[in-house]
Amino acid sequence: MSGAGSPELTVDGTGLTVVIVAGRWHDVITDGLIAGATRVLEASGATYSLVRVPGSFELPVACKVALDNGADAVVALGVIIRGGTPHFEYVSAAATDGLTRVALDAGKPVGFGVLTLDDEQQGLDRAGLPGSKEDKGEEAASAAIATARLLRELASR
């Protein structure tokens, strides 16, 4: 289940070690994201583990440590819901920029499953829960595995 225009990826995670790093905020939505990522990783044959961090702001540092400790890829999952202050913009930018930097510095993929939302319903619609229109956890895990495979292929040329 993916959004309009999203590629359908069939991925082979055999021989890959992946860490799901997920925030604790908005646990109903985050748990849906984790379930989607887990389904993909199990079906792909990847070895995976789950680490929980307090919120989306903490995702980059935990992802960096996971990659530094041998993970082939990480799947970063979190939820940031807009409020009445600029906090949303600060956390969204910090998480996005931080995860991009982690991927570039490590030379390893970070599957990006951080939902930036105007309201909780948008998250419920994108979390892969029963009745959801999309499954962003599934998409993030698929992208991480596909990119890890591609990077291995490029390195072997």
PDB file of C-alpha atoms in Angstrom, residues 29 49 51 57 66 69 73 78 82 85 89 110-111 135:
ATOM      1  CA  ILE A  29       0.635   6.138  14.450  1.00  0.00           C
ATOM      2  CA  SER A  49      15.988  -4.971  15.369  1.00  0.00           C
ATOM      3  CA  VAL A  51      15.195   0.768  18.943  1.00  0.00           C
ATOM      4  CA  PHE A  57      14.423  14.988  17.244  1.00  0.00           C
ATOM      5  CA  ALA A  66      23.279   2.038  14.637  1.00  0.00           C
ATOM      6  CA  ASN A  69      27.919  -0.215  14.859  1.00  0.00           C
ATOM      7  CA  ALA A  73      20.682   0.451   6.802  1.00  0.00           C
ATOM      8  CA  GLY A  78       8.544   9.301  13.681  1.00  0.00           C
ATOM      9  CA  ARG A  82       1.951  20.891  13.716  1.00  0.00           C
ATOM     10  CA  THR A  85       4.209  27.433  17.790  1.00  0.00           C
ATOM     11  CA  GLU A  89       9.303  23.677  11.935  1.00  0.00           C
ATOM     12  CA  VAL A 110      18.361   5.900   5.992  1.00  0.00           C
ATOM     13  CA  GLY A 111      14.804   4.950   5.084  1.00  0.00           C
ATOM     14  CA  ASP A 135       1.833   2.744   4.555  1.00  0.00           C
TER      15      ASP A 135
END
